[in-house]
mmCIF file of C-alpha atoms in Angstrom:
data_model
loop_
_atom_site.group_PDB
_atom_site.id
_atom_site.type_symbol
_atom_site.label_atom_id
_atom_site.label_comp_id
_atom_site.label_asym_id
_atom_site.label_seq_id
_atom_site.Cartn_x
_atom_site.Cartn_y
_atom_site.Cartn_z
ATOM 1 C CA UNK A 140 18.396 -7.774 -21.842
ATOM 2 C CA UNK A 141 15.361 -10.385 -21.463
ATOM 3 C CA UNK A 142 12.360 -9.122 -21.175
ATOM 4 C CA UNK A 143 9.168 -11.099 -19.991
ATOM 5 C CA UNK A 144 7.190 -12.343 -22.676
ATOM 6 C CA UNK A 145 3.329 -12.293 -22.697
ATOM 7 C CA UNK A 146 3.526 -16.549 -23.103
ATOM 8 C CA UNK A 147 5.817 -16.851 -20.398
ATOM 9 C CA UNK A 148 3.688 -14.732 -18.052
ATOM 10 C CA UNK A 149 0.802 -16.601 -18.683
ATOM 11 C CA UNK A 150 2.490 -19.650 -17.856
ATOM 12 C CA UNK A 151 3.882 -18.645 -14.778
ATOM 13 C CA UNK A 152 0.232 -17.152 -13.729
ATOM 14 C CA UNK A 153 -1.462 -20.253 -14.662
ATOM 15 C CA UNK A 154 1.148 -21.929 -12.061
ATOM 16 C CA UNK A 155 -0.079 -20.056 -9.083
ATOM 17 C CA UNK A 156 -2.614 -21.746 -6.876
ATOM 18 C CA UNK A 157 -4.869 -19.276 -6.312
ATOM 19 C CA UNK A 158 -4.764 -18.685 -10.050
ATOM 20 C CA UNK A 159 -5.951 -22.035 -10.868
ATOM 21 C CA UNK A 160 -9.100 -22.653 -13.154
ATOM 22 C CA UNK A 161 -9.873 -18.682 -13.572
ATOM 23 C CA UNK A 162 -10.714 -18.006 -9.900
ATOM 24 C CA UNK A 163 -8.785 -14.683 -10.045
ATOM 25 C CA UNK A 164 -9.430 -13.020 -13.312
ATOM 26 C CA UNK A 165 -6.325 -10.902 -14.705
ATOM 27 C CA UNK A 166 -7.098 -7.484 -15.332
ATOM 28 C CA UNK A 167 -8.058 -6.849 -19.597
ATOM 29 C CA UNK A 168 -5.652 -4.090 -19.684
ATOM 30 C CA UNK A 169 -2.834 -3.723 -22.470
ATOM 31 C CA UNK A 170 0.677 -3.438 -21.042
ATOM 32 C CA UNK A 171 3.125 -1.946 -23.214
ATOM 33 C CA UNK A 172 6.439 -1.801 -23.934
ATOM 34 C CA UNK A 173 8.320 1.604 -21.974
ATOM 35 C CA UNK A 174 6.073 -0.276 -19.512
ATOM 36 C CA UNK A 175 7.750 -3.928 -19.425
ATOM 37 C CA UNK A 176 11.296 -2.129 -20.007
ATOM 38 C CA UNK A 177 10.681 -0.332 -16.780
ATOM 39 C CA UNK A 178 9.976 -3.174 -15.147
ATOM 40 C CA UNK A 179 12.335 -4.969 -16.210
ATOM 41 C CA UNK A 180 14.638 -2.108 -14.655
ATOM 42 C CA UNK A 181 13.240 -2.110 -11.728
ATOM 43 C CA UNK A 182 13.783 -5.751 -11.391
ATOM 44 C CA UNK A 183 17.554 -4.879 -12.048
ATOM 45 C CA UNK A 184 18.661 -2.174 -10.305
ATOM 46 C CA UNK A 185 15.934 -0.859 -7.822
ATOM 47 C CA UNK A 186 15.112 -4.282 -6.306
ATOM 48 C CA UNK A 187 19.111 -5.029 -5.186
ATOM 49 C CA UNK A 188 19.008 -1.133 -3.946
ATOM 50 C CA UNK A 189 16.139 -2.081 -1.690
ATOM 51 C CA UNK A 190 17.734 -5.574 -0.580
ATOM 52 C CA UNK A 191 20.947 -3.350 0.074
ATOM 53 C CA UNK A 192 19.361 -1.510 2.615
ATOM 54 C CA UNK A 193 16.778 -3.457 4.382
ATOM 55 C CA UNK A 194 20.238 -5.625 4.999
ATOM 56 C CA UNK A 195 22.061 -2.627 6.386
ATOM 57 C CA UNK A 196 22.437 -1.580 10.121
ATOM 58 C CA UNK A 197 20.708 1.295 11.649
ATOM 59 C CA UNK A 198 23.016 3.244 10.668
ATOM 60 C CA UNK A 199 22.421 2.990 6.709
ATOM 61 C CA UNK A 200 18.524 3.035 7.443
ATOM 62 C CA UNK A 201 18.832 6.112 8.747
ATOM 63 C CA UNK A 202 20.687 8.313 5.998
ATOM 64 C CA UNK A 203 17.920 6.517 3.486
ATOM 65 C CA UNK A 204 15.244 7.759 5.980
ATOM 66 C CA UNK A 205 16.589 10.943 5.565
ATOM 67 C CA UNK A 206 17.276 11.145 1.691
ATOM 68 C CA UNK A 207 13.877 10.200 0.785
ATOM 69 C CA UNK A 208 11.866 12.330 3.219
ATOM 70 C CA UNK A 209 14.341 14.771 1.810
ATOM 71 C CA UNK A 210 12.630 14.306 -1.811
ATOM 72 C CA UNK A 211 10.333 17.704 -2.987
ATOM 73 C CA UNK A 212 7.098 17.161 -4.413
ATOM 74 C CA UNK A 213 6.895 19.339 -7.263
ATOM 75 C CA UNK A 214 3.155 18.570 -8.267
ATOM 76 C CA UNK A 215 0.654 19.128 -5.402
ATOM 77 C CA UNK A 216 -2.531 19.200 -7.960
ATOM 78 C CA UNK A 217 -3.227 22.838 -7.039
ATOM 79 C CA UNK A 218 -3.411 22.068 -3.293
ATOM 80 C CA UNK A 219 -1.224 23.595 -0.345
ATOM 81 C CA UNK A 220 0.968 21.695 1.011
ATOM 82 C CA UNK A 221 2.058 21.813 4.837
ATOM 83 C CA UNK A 222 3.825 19.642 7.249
ATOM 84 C CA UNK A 223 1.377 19.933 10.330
ATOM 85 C CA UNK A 224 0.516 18.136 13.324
ATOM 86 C CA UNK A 225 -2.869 16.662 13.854
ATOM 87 C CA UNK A 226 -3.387 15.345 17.291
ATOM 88 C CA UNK A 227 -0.523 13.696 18.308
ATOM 89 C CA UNK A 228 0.707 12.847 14.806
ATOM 90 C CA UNK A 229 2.680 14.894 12.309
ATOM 91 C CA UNK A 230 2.192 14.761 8.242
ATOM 92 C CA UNK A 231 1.810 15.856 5.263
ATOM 93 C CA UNK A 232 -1.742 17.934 4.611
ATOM 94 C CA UNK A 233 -2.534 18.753 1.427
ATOM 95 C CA UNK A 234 -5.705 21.314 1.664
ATOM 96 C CA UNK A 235 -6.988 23.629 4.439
ATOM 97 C CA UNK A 236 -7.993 21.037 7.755
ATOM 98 C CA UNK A 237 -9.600 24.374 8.374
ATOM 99 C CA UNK A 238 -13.413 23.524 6.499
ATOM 100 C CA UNK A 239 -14.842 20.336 8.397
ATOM 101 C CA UNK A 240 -17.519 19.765 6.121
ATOM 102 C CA UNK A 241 -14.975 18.467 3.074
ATOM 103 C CA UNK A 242 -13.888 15.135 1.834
ATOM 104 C CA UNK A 243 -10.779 13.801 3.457
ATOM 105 C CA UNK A 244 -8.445 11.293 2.083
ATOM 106 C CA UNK A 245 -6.139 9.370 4.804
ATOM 107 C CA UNK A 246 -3.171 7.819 3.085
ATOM 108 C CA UNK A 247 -1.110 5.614 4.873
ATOM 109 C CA UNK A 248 2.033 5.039 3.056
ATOM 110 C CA UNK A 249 4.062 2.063 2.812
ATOM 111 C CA UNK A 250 8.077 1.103 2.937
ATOM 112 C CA UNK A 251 8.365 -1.723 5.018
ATOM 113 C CA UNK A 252 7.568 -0.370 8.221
ATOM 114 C CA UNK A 253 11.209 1.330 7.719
ATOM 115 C CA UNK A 254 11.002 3.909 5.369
ATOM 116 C CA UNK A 255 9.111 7.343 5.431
ATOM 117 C CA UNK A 256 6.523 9.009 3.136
ATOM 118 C CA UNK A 257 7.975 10.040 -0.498
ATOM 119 C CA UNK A 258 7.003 13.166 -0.916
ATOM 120 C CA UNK A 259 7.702 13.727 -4.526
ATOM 121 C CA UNK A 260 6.050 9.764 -4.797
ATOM 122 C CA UNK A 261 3.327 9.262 -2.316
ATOM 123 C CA UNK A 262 2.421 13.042 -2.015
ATOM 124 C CA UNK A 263 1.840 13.460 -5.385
ATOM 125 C CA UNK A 264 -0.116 10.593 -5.716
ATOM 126 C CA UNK A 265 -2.444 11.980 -3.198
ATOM 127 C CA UNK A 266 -2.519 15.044 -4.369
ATOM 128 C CA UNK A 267 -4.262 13.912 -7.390
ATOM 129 C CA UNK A 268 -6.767 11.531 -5.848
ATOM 130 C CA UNK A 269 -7.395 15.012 -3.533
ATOM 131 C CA UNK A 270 -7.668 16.620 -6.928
ATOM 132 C CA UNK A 271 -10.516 14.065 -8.632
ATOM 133 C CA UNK A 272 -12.372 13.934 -5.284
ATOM 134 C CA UNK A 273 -12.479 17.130 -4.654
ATOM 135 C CA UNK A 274 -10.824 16.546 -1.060
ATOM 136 C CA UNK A 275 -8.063 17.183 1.541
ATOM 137 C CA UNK A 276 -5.782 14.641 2.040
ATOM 138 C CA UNK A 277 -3.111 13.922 5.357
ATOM 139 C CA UNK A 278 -0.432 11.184 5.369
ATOM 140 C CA UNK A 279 0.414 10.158 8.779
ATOM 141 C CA UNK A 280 3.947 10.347 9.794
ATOM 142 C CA UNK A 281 3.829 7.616 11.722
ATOM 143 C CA UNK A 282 6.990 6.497 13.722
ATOM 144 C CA UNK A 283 9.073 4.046 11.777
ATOM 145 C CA UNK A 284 11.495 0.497 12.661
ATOM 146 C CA UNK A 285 13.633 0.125 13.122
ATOM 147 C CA UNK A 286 13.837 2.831 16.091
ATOM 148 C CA UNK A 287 10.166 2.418 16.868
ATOM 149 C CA UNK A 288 8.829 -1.355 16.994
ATOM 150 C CA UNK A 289 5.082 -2.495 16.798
ATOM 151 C CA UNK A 290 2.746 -1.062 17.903
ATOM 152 C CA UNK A 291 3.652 2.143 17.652
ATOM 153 C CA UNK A 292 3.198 2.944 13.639
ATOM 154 C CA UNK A 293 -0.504 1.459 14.269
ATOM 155 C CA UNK A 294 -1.019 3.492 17.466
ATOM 156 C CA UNK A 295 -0.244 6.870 14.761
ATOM 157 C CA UNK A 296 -2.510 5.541 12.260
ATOM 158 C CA UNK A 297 -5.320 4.936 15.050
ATOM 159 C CA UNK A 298 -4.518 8.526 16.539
ATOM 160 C CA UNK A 299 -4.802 10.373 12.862
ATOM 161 C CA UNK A 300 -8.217 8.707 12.619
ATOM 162 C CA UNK A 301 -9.334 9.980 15.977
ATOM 163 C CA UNK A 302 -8.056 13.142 15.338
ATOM 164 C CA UNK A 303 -9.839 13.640 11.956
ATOM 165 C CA UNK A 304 -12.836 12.524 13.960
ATOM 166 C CA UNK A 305 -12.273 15.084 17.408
ATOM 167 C CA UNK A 306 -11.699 17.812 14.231
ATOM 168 C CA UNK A 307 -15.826 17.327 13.381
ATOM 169 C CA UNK A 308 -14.851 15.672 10.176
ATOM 170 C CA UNK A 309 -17.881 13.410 8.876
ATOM 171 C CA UNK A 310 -16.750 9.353 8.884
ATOM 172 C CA UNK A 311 -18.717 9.386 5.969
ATOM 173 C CA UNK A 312 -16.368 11.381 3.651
ATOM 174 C CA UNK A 313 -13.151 10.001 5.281
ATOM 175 C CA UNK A 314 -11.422 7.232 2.460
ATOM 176 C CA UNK A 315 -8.668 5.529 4.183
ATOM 177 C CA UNK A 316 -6.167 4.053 1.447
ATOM 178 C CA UNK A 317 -2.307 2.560 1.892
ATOM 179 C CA UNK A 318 0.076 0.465 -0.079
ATOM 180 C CA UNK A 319 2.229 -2.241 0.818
ATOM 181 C CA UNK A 320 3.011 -1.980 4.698
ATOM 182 C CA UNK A 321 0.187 1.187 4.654
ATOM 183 C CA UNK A 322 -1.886 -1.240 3.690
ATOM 184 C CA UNK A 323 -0.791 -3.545 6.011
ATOM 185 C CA UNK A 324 -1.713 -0.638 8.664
ATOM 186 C CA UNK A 325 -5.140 0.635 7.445
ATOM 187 C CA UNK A 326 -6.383 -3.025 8.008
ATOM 188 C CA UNK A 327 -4.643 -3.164 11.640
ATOM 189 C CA UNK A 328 -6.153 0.432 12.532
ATOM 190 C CA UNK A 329 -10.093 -0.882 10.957
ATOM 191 C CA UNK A 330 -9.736 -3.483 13.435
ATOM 192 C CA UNK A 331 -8.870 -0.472 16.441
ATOM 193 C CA UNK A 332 -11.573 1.720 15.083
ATOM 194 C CA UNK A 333 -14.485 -1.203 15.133
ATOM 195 C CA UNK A 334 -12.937 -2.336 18.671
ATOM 196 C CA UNK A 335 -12.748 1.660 19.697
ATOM 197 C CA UNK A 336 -16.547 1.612 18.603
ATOM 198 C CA UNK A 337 -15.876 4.736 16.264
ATOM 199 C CA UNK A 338 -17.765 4.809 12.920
ATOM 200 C CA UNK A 339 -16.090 3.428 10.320
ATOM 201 C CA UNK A 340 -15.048 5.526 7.535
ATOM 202 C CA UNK A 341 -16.860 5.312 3.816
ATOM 203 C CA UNK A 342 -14.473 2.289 2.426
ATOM 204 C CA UNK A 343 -10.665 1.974 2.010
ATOM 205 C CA UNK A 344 -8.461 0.864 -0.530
ATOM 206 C CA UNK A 345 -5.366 -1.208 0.199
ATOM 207 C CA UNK A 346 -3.542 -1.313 -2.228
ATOM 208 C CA UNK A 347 -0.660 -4.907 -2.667
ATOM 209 C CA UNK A 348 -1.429 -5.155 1.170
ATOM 210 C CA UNK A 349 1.211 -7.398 3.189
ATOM 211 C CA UNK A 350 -1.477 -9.095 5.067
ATOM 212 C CA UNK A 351 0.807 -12.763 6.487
ATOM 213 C CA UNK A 352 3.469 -11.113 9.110
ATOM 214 C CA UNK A 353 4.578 -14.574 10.904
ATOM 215 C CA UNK A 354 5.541 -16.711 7.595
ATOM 216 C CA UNK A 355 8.238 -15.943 5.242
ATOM 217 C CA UNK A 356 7.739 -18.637 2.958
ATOM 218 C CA UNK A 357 3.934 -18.132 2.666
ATOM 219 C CA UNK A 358 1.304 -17.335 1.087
ATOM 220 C CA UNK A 359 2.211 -19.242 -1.749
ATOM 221 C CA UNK A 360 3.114 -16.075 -4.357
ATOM 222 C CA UNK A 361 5.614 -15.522 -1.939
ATOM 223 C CA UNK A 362 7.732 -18.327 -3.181
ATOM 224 C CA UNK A 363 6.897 -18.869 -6.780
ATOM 225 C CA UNK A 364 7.203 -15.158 -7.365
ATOM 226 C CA UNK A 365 10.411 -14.036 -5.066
ATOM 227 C CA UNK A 366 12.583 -14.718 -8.955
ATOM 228 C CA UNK A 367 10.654 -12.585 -10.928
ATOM 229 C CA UNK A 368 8.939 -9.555 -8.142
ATOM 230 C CA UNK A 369 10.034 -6.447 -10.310
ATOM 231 C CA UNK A 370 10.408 -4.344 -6.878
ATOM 232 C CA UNK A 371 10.220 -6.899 -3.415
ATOM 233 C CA UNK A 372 13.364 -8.264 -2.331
ATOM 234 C CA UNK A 373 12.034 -11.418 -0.848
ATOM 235 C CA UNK A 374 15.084 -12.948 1.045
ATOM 236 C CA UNK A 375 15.684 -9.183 2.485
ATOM 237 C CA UNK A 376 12.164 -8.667 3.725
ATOM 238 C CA UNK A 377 12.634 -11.484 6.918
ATOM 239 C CA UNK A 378 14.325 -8.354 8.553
ATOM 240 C CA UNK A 379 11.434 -6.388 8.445
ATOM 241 C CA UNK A 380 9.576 -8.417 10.688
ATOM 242 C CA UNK A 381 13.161 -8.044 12.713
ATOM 243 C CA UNK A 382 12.917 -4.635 12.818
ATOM 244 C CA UNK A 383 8.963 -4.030 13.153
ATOM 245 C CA UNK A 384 7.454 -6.959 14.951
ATOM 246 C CA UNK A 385 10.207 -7.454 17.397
ATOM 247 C CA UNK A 386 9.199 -10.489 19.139
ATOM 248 C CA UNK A 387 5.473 -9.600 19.142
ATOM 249 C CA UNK A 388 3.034 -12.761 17.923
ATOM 250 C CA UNK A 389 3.315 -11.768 13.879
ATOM 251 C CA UNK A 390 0.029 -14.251 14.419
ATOM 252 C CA UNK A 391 -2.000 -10.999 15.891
ATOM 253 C CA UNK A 392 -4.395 -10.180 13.363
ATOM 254 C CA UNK A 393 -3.210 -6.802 13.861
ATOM 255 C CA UNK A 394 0.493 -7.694 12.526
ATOM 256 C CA UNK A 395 -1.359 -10.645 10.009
ATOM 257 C CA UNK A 396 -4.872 -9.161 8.720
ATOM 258 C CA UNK A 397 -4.896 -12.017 7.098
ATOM 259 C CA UNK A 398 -6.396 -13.612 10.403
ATOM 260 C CA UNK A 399 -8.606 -10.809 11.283
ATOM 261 C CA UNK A 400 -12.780 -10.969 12.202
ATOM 262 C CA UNK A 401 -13.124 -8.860 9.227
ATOM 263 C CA UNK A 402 -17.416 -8.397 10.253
ATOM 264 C CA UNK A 403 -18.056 -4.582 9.911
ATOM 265 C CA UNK A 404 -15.252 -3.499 7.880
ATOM 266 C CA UNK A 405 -16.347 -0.859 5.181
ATOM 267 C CA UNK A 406 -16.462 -1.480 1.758
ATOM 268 C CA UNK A 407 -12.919 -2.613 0.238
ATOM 269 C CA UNK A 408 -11.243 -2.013 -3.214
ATOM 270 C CA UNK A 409 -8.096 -3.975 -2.999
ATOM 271 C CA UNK A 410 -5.790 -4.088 -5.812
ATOM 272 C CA UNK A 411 -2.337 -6.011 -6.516
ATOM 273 C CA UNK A 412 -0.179 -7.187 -9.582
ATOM 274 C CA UNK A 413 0.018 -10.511 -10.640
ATOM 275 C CA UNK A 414 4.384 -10.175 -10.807
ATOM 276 C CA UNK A 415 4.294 -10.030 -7.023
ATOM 277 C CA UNK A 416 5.477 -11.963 -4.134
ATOM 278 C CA UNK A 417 2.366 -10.558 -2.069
ATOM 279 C CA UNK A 418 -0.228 -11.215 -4.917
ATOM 280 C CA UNK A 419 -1.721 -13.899 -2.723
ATOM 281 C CA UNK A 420 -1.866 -11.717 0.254
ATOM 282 C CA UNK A 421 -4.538 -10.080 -0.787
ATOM 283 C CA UNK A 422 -6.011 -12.884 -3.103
ATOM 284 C CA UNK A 423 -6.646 -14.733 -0.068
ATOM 285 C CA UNK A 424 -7.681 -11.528 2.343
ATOM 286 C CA UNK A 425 -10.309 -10.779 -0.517
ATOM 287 C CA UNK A 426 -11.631 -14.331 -0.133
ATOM 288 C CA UNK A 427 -11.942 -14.069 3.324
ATOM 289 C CA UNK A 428 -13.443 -10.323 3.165
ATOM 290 C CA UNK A 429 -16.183 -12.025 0.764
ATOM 291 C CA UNK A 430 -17.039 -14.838 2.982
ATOM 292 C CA UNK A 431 -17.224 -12.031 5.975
ATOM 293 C CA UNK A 432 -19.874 -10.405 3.472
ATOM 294 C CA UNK A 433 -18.013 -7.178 3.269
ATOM 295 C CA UNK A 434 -18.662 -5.242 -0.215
ATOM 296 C CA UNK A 435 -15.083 -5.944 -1.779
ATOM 297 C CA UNK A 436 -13.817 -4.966 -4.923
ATOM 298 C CA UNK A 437 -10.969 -6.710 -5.960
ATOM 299 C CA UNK A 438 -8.242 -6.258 -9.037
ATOM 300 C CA UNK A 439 -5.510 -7.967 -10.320
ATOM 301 C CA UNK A 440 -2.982 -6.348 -12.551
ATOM 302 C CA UNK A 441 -0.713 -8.025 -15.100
ATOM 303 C CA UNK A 442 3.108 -7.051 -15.419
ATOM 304 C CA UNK A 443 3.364 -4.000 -13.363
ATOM 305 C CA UNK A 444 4.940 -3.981 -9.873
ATOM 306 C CA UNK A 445 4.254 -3.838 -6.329
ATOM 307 C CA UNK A 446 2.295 -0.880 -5.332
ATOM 308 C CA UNK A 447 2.039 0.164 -8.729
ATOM 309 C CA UNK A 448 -0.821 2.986 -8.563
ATOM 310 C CA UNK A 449 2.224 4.836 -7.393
ATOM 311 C CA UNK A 450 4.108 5.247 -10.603
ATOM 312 C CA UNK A 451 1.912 6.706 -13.030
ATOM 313 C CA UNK A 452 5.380 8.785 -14.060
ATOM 314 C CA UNK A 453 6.997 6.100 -15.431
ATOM 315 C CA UNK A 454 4.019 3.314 -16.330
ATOM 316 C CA UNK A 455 1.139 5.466 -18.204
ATOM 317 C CA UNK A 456 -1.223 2.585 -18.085
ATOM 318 C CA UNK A 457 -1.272 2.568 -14.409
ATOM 319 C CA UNK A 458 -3.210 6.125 -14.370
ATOM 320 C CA UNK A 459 -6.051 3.833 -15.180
ATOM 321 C CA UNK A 460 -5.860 2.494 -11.692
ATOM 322 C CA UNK A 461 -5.731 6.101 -10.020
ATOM 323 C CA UNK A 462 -9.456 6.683 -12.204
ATOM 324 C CA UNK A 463 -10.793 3.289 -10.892
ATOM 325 C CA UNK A 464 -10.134 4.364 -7.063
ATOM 326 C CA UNK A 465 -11.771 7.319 -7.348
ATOM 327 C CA UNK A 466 -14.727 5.799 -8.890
ATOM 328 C CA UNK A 467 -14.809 3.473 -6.745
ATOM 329 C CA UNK A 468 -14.681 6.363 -3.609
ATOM 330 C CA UNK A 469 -17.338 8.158 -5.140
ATOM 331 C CA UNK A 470 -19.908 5.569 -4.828
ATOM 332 C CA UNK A 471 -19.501 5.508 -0.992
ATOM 333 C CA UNK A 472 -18.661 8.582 -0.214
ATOM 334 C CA UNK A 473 -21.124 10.576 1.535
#
């Protein structure tokens, strides 16, 4: 077994363009080693699991649809959990939608546009940034590819908004937050919400964001990091625009973010690992979000994997990440 030195790491880092001359500082944060041997595991076993079945026919997709929606989440912080529908959209509410006047946390999960909310993964993980700010929280349900194509996971995300909003919930205590393809979403729906002329909510954290749909080879993490990625199986992940995009222009800044008028977006914590093949997704969408003038916070994490607020079960270091989005929340929300 091989596991990634700190040297090496630094050398591979220092090779990344966007890396260059300090312009993206690392995060100071000690990685240890249950840590870098879970990686490392991840890199083995999960990642060809995940390449297995994005390569798989409908068929497949669906019985791993099913298994992991079928996953219990045995830690809901305290909270009730229910399986409701808001509006037109079914999820996951943690909390009574009953008091209007409370915090609300949106989450929109992530899996490639293909796979469903986790609820013994993403739930949790909501749960307890319900927990710290003292909010409800709802994950969207949103139709998945590849029996639903674009746009109809955005048009869920846009309708849980609007229903939070026709609910009398304040836009001020709303945090919208997503990883991976959620994140992909929350910056698609900002764009519907500023072109709807709703207000926005207090900020939103996307978290390893895929924010290039059209461009399999680029941005440039994507093809100095598709070896090493602990979790993203790069050569698997051209069927996802397959099965989500679907012959739309990935071009539309609401498939590629990347491209967006970003001018009125709310505040933005973005946060990503340096070990992944969408690092410079969001390197580059921070840069732009900066120029646009937004208020952006913006992290980079050494060793861990994609999306990896998420695993706080296995990788006790990242439950430093869970305490810096809810700081950050807290200093927006109303």
């Amino acid at each position: 077994m091989k596991l990634d030195t700190p040297s090496e790491l630094d050398r591979e880092r220092r090779a990344l363009p966007t890396t260059e001359g300090g312009a993206v500082r690392i995060k100071d944060v000690h990685i240890g080693a249950r840590t870098r041997f879970i990686v490392w595991l991840f890199r083995k076993f999960l990642r060809p699991v995940l390449g297995w079945m994005l390569n798989g026919g409908d068929g497949r997709i669906a019985r791993v649809q099913l298994w992991l929606a079928s996953r219990v989440c045995v830690d809901t912080s305290g909270l009730p959990l229910e399986y409701v529908v808001l509006g037109r959209v079914p999820g996951h509410l943690l909390g009574s939608i009953a008091d209007t006047s409370r915090r609300v946390v949106l989450y929109l999960h992530g899996g490639a546009f293909v796979l469903p909310a986790v609820p013994e993964t993403h739930v949790t993980f909501v749960s307890r940034l319900c927990r710290d700010l003292d909010a409800i929280g709802f994950l969207p349900d949103y139709r998945l590819g590849p029996f639903n194509k674009y746009p109809a996971a955005l048009d869920d995300c846009e309708r849980a908004y609007e229903a939070l909003l026709q609910l009398g919930f304040d836009p001020r205590k709303i945090v919208v937050a997503g990883e991976s393809a959620g994140g992909n979403l929350l910056l698609g729906m900002l764009q519907r919400i500023r072109r709807r002329g709703w207000p926005m909510p207090s900020c939103a954290i996307p978290i390893s964001p895929a924010t290039e749909m059209g461009r399999m080879h680029a941005p440039p993490s994507r093809a100095t990091r598709y070896r090493k990625d602990p979790l993203l199986p790069m050569v698997a992940l051209h069927k996802v625009d397959e099965m989500y995009a679907r012959g739309a222009d990935a071009s539309d800044p609401e498939l590629s973010p990347l491209y967006a008028d970003l001018r009125g977006f709310p505040p933005l914590y973005l946060l990503v690992s340096d070990n992944e093949i969408l690092l410079d997704d969001t390197v580059l969408f921070a840069r732009r979000a900066q120029g646009a003038g937004l208020d952006v916070q913006f992290e980079v994490w050494p060793i861990v994997p994609h999306a990896f607020p998420l695993f706080a079960r296995f990788m006790p270091e990242v439950r430093q990440a869970r305490t810096d989005i809810v700081a950050f929340a807290k200093r927006y929300l109303a």
